[in-house]
XYZ file of C-alpha atoms in Angstrom:
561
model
C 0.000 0.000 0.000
C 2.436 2.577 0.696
C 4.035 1.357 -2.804
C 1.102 2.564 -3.998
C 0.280 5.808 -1.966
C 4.067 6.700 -3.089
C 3.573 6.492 -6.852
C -0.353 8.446 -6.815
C 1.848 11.233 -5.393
C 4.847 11.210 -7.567
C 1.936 11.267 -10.062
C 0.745 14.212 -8.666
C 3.758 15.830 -8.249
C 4.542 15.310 -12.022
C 1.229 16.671 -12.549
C 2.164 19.596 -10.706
C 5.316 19.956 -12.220
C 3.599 20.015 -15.949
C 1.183 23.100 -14.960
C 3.663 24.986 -13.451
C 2.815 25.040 -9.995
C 6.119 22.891 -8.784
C 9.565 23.722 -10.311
C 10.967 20.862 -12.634
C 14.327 19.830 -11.363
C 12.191 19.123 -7.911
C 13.143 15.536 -6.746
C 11.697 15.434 -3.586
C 11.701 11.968 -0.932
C 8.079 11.034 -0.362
C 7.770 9.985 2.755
C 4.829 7.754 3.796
C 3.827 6.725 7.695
C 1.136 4.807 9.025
C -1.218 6.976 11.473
C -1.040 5.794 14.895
C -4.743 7.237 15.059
C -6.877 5.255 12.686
C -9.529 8.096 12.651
C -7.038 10.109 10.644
C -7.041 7.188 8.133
C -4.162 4.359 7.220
C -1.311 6.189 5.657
C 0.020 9.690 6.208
C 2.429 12.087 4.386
C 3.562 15.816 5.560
C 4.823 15.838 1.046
C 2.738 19.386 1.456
C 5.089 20.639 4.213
C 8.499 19.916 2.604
C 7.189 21.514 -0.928
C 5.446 24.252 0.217
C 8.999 26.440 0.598
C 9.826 25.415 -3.237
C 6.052 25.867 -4.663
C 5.964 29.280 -2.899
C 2.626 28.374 -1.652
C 1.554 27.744 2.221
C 1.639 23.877 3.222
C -2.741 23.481 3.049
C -2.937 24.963 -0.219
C -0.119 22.624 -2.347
C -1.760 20.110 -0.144
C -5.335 20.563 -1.556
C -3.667 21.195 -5.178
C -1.770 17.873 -4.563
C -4.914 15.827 -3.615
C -6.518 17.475 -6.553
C -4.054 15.965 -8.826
C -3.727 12.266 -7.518
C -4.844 9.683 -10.253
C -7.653 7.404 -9.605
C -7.338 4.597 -7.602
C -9.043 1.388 -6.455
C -6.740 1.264 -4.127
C -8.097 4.645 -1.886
C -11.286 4.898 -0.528
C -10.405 8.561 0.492
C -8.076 11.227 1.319
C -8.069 14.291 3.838
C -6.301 17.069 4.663
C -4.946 17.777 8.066
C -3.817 20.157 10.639
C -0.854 22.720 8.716
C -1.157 20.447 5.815
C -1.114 17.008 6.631
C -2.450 14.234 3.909
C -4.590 11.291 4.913
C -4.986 8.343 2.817
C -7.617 5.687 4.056
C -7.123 2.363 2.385
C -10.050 1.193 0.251
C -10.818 -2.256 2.591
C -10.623 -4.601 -0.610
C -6.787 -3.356 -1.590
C -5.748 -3.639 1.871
C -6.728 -7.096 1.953
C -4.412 -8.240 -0.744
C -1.688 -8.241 1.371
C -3.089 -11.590 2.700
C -2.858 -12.770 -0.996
C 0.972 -11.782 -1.235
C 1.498 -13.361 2.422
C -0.038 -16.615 1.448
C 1.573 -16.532 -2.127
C 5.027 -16.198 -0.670
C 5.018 -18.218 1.975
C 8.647 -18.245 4.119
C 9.786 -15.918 1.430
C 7.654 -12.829 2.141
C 9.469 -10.151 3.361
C 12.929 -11.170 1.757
C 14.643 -9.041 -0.957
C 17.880 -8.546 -2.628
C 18.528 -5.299 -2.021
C 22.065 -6.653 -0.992
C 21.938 -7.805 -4.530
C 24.551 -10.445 -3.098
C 27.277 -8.383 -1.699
C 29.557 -10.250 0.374
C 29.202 -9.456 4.292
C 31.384 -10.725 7.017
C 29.858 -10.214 10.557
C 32.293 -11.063 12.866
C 30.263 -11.445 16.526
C 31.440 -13.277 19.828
C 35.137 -13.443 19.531
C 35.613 -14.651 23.128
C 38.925 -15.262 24.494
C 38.901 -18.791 24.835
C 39.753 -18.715 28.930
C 36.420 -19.725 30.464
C 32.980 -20.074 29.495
C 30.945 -17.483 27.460
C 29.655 -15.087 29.300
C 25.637 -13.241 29.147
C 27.988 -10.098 27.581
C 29.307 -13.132 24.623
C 25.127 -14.391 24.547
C 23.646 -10.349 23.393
C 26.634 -10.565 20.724
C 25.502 -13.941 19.637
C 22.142 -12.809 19.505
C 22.529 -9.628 17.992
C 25.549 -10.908 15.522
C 23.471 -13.928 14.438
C 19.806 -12.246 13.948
C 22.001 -9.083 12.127
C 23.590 -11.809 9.868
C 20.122 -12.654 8.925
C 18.785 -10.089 8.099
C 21.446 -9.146 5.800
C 20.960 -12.909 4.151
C 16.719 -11.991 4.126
C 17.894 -9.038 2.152
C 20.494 -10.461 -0.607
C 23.730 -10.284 0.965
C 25.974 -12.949 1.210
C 27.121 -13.054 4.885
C 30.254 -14.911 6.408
C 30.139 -15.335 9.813
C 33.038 -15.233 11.828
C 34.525 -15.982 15.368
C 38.302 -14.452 15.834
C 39.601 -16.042 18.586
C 42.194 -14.090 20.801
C 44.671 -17.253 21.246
C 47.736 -15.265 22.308
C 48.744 -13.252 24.644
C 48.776 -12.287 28.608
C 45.415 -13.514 29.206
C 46.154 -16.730 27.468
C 49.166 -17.391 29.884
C 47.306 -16.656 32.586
C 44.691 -19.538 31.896
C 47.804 -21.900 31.598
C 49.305 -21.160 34.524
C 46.013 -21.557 36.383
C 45.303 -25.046 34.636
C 48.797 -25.585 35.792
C 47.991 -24.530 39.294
C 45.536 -27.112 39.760
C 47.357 -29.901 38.082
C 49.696 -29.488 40.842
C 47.043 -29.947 43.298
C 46.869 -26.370 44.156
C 43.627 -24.391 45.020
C 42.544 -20.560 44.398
C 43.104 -20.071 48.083
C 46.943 -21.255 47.913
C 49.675 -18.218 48.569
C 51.446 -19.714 45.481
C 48.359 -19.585 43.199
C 49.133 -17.182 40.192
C 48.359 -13.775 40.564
C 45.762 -12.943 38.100
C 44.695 -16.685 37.794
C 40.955 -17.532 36.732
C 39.230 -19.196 39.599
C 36.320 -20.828 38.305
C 35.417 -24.609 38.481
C 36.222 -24.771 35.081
C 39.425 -24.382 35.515
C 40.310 -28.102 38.010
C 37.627 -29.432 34.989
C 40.345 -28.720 32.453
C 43.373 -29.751 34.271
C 41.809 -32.652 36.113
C 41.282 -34.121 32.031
C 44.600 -32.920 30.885
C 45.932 -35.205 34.033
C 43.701 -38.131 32.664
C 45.016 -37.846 28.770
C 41.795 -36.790 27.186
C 41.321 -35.509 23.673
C 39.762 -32.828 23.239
C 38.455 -31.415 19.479
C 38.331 -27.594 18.712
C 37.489 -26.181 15.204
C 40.956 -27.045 13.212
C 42.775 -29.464 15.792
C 42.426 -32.410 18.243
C 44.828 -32.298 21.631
C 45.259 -35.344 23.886
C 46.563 -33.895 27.430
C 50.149 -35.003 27.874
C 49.629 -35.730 31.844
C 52.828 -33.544 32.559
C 52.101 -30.738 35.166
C 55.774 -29.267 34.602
C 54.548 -29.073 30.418
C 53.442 -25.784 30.306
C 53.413 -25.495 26.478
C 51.023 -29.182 26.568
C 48.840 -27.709 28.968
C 48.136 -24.250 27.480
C 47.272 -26.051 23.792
C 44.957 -28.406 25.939
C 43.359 -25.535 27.726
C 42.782 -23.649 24.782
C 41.378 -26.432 22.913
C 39.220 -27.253 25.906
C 37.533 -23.734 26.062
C 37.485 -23.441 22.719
C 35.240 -26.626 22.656
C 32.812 -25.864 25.331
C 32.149 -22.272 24.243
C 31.123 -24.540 20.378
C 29.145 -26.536 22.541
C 27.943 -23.170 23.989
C 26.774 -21.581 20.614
C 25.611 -24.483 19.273
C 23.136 -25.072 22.333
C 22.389 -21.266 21.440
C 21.799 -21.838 17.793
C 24.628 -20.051 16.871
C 26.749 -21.275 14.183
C 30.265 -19.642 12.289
C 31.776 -19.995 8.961
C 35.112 -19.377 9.789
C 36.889 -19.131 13.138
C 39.902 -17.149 12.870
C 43.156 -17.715 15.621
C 45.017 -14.603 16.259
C 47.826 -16.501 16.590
C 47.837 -17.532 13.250
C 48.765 -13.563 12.536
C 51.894 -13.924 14.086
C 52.700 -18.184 13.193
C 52.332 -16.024 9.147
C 54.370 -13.432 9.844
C 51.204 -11.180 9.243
C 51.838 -8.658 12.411
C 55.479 -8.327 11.380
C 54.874 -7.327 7.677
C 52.284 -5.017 9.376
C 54.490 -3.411 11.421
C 57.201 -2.985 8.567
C 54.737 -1.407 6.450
C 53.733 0.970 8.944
C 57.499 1.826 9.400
C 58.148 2.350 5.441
C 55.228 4.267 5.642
C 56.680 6.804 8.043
C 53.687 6.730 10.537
C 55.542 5.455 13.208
C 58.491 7.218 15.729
C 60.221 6.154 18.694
C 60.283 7.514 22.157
C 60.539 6.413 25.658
C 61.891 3.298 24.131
C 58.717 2.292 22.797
C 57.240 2.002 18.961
C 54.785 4.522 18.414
C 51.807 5.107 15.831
C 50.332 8.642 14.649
C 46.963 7.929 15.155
C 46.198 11.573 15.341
C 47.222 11.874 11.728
C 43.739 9.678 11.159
C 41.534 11.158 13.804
C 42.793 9.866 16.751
C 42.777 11.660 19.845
C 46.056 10.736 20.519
C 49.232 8.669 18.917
C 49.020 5.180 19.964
C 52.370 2.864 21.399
C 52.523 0.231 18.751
C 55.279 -1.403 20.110
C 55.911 -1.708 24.207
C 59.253 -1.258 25.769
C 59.521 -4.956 26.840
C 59.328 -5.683 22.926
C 55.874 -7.053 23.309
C 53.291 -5.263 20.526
C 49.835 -3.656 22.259
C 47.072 -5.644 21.505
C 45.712 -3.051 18.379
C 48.318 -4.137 16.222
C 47.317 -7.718 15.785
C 43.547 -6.168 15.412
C 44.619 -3.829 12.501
C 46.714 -7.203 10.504
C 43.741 -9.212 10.882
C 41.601 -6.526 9.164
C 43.789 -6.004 6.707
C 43.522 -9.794 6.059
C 39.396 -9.185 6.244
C 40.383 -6.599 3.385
C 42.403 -8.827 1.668
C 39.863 -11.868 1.654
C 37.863 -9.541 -0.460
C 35.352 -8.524 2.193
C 34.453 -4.776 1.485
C 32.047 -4.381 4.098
C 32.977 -5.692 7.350
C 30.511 -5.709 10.857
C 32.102 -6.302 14.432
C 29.508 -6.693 16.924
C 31.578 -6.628 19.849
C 30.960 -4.982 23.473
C 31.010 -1.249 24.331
C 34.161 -1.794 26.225
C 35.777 -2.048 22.956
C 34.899 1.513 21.864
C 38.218 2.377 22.295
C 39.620 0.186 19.530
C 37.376 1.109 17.047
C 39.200 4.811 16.412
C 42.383 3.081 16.580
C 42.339 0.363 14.134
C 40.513 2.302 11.438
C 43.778 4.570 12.052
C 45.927 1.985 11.354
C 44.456 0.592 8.307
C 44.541 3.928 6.978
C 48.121 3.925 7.977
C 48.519 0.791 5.349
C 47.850 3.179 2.473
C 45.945 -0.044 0.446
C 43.154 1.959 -0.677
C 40.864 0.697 2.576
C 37.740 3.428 3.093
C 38.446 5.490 6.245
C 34.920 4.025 7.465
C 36.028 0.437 7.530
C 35.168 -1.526 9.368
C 32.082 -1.112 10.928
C 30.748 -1.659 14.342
C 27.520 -2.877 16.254
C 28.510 -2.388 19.984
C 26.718 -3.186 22.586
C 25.899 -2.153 26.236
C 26.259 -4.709 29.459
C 23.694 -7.206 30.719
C 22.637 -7.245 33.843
C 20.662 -10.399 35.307
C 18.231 -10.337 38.000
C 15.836 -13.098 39.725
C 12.984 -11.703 42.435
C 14.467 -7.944 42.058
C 17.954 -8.967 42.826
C 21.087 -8.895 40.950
C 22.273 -12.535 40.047
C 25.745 -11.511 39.492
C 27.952 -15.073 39.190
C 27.957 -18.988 38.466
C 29.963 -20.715 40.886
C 31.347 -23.308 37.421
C 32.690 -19.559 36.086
C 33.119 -18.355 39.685
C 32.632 -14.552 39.025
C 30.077 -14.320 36.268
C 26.727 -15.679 34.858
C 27.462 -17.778 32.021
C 25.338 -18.094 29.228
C 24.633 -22.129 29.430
C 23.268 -20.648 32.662
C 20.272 -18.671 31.298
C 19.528 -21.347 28.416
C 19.124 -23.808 31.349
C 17.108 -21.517 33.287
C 14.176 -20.210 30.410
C 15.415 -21.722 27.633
C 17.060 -20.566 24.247
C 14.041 -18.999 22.602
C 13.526 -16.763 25.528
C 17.003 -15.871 25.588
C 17.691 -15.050 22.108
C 14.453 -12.962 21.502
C 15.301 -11.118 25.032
C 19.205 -10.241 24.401
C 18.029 -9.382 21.161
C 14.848 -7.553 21.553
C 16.452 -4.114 22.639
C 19.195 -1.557 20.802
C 22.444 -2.471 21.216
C 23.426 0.651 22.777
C 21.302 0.340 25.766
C 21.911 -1.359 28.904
C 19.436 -4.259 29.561
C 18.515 -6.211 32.907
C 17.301 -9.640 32.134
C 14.483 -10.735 34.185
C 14.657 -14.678 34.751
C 11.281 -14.801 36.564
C 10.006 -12.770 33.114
C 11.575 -14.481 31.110
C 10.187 -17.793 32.354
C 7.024 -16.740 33.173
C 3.394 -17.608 30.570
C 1.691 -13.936 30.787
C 1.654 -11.673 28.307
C 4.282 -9.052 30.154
C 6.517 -12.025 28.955
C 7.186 -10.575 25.203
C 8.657 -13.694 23.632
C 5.723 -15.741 25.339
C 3.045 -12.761 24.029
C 4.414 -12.955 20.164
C 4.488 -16.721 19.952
C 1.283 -17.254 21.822
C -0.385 -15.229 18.694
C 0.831 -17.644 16.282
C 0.335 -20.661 18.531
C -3.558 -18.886 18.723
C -3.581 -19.280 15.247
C -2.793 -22.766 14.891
C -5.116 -23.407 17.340
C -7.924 -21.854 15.338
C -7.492 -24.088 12.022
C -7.636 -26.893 14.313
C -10.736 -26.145 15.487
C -12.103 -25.262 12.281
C -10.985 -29.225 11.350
C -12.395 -30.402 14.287
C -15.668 -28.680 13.600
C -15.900 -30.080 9.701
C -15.612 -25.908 8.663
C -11.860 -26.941 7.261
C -10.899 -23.293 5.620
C -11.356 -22.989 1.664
C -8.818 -21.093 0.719
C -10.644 -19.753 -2.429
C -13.567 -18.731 -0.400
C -11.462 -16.845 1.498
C -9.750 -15.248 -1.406
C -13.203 -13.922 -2.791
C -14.530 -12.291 0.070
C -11.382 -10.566 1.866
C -13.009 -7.311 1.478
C -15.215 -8.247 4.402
C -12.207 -7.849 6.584
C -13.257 -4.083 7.372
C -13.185 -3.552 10.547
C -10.868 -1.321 12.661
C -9.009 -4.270 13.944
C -9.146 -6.275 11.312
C -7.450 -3.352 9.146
C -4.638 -2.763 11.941
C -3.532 -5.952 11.628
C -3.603 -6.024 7.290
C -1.693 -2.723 7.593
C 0.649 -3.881 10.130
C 0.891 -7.043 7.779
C 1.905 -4.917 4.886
C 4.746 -2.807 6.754
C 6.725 -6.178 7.219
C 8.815 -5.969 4.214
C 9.782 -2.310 5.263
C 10.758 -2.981 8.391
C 12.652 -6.417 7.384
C 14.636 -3.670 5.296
C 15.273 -0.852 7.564
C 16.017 -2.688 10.271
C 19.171 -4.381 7.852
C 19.675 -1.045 6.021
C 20.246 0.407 9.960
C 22.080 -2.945 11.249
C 19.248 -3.112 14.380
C 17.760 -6.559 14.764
C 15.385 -5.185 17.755
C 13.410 -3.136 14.880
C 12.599 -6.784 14.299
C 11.189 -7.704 17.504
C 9.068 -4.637 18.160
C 7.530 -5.453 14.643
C 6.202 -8.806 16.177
C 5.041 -7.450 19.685
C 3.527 -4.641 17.577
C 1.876 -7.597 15.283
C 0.636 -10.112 18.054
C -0.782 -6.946 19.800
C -2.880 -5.782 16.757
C -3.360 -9.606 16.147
C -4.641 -10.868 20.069
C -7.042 -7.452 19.974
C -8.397 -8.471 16.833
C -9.073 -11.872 18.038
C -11.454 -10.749 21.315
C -12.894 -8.125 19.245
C -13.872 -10.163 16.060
C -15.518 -13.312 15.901
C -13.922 -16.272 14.049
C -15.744 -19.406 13.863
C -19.044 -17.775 12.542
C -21.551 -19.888 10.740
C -21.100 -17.631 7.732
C -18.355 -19.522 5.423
C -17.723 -16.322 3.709
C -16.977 -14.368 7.087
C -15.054 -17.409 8.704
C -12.860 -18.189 5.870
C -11.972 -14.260 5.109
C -11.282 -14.126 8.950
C -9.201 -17.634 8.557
C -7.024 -16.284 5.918
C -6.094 -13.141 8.078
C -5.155 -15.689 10.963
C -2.833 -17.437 8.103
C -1.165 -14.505 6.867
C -0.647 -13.415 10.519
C 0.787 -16.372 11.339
C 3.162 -16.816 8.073
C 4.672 -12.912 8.984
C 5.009 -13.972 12.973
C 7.185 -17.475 11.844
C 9.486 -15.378 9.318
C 10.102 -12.506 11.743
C 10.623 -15.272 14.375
C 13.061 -17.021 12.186
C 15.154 -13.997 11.581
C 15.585 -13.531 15.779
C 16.624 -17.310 15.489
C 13.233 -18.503 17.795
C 11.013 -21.512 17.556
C 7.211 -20.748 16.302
C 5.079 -23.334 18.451
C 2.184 -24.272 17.224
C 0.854 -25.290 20.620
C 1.521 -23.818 24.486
């Protein structure tokens, strides 16, 4: 429909054009909103407002001369003008109604475009250091990364997902040490236990198999424990291997699956941070000073020049971050989206700095970045703020065991990014409609409940019945819910265009509620075939729109609860 509304004005404004009243290099963006007050009709446009300046007219006047000149339509049963200039359109019932027969027609498809017209994507999301279990921080970037990467592939773009894993380093040493700690028989509390050791239970579950000679399988390698406490080397490519495997058994319990995981450690085994750093160097956008290797960041935007290189030798941990881009570049991915957490807002000035440094021709933009805020988890009002297997956070195995993975995803998912969220176990577990995962699927389980009825009752729908008499669907709720039907491809888009998956999930709250109100207001199983099978068919289409927006937040559509 708003297809529609938009070319009966570009009509009008040719029309317009043609006798003068608007100049002829105009190209104006019609803009088109739905009314959230259905007395003022279906579809809105303030086209009047942003013309009026250009036409030399006031806003009501073009308004009235643009109404004037709007071809017929089927499609309209009327327009009105409002307030400083304001045009109403109200949706002639029978045109409306189509949108069941596109719904229907298209199936699991409706909604998808190729827009991306298969540009390749790579979403990198999670990239947890592989020292302990994932964390409800690593579950929102799964979420958000993996309902992102679908939208883009709803929308034509050919995504690669990827998992960099940060395999090197201090942090890595530190989990080997600790594994070593425990092999030795020593506990957290021990004066000898290292410093800035990770104390979970995970940690004596790792060594205690790395004692007993177990394999282990990551991604690209299998690692049988040597049984050597004194083998540091053994027990930190054990460790790893370990973690790596239970955060895959993680994901995968989460739905969550990668294309590629990427070691950082591979950078350096390639020589890749070393021919970074000389290029840098030939480059002249590095100096030394205090003994250190520095970048000038600020010659990119930076606030400040960055050390590159520490004084013990060792390289800060940007550098690796800028070669591994650079590789991202190099694998032919022009558009690149981290989802990573806020804390890394610090990086993201930095490495685009340092790519630009490269002088390859990357865009100064590149890549791009999807942060997002903390999580905080609460049960009865209180903060629930660790798991005694990680021993100073809640994991996210934790919350799938506790309401499940649908409620999970659709909850770590279902707000922006950039805001901070508290995730309410006894909500999130809870059958009521404040529960908004429980609200949205309960509509299409409502649904499925109705054709089964209508079986049961020997009234099994007739779908061209239905087709012939969807202009009955006329009233007020059953034209919310055909116009919130129709928005669904819109939103599917802007809510890739914009990189915000939650745009998603307020579509299907928004949906069920127009959907549930219909439902209590209007009547299904009427004796009328006519009425019953129109009414059917808007119960189908609503359900067909609440499975594919489910689908793209990576949750189940029951068809019973």
């Amino acid at each position: 429909m708003k297809e529609t509304i938009t070319s009966l004005l570009q009509g009008a404004i040719d029309a317009l054009k043609h006798q003068g009243v608007l100049p002829v290099d105009l190209t104006p963006t019609i803009k088109i909103d739905p009314t959230k007050d259905k007395a003022h009709g279906d579809y809105a446009t303030n086209l009047a407002l942003m013309l009026a300046k250009p036409a030399g007219m006031k806003p009501r006047e073009l308004a009235e001369k643009l109404v004037e000149a709007l071809p017929e339509s089927d499609a309209i049963a009327n327009t009105e003008i409002a307030g400083p200039g304001f045009i109403n359109f109200f949706a002639a019932t029978d045109a409306a109604a189509q949108i069941i027969v596109q719904v229907l027609d298209s199936g699991d498809a409706f909604g998808r475009s190729l827009i991306g017209q298969g540009e390749k994507v790579q979403v990198e999301f999670v990239s947890a250091n592989p020292t302990g279990p994932l964390h409800v921080g690593h579950g929102r970037g799964a979420a958000i990364g993996d309902c992102l990467s679908r939208l883009l592939e709803a929308t034509g773009f050919e995504v690669t997902r990827e998992f960099y894993y940060n395999d090197a380093g201090a942090q890595i040493q530190n989990l080997a040490l600790s594994v070593q700690a425990r092999a030795r028989g020593l506990g957290p509390d021990d004066d000898s236990w290292p410093e800035d050791g990770y104390r979970g239970d995970y940690i004596n579950d790792v060594a205690q198999d790395y004692l007993a000679s177990k394999t282990v399988s990551a991604d690209d390698r299998e690692v049988t424990g040597k049984a050597d406490p004194e083998d540091l080397d053994a027990i930190r490519d054990f460790a790893v291997a370990w973690l790596r495997r239970e955060q895959d058994l993680d994901l995968k319990a989460f739905g969550v699956a990668f294309d590629v995981y990427f070691l950082e450690s591979s950078l350096y085994e390639q020589g890749k941070v070393e021919e970074t750093v000389a290029q840098l160097i030939d480059n002249g956008h590095t100096y030394e000073e205090d003994g250190a290797m520095w970048l000038r960041t600020t010659d990119f935007g930076d606030d400040k020049d960055r050390v590159m290189r520490k004084q013990d030798g060792g390289y800060t941990y940007f550098l690796p971050d800028v070669a591994y881009h650079h590789n991202k570049w190099n694998r032919g991915f022009k558009t690149v989206i981290n989802e990573q957490g806020a804390d890394h807002h610090s990086t993201v000035t930095r490495v685009r700095a340092g790519l630009q440094a490269l002088e390859v021709g990357i865009p100064k933009g590149y890549p791009d970045y999807v942060l997002h805020q903390m999580v905080m988890v609460t049960r009865s009002g209180v903060e629930v703020k660790l798991s005694k297997r990680a021993g100073s956070y809640v994991t996210l195995r934790d919350l799938i065991d506790e309401v499940g993975r649908d409620a999970t995803r659709f909850f770590l998912a279902a707000r922006r990014a950039d805001s901070q969220l508290t995730f309410d176990i006894d909500l999130a577990r809870s059958q009521s409609n404040d529960n908004p995962v429980y609200y949205v699927q309960y509509a299409h389980a409502r649904v499925c409940s109705m054709m089964r009825k209508a079986d049961a009752e020997s009234r099994a729908f007739d779908f061209d019945q239905a087709m012939a008499n969807l202009a009955i669907l006329d009233s007020d709720q059953e034209k919310a819910v055909l116009n919130r039907l129709a928005r669904y491809p819109e939103v599917v888009e802007q809510a890739a265009r914009a990189r915000e998956p939650q745009q998603i999930s307020q579509y299907l709250l928004d949906l069920a509620a127009d959907f549930h109100t219909c439902y209590n207001a209007v009547k299904v199983m009427v004796d009328d075939d006519a009425t019953r099978n129109a009414r059917l068919a808007l119960g189908l289409a609503t359900r067909q729109v609440l499975r594919n927006g489910l689908d793209l937040m990576g949750v189940s559509a029951p068809e019973e609860m």
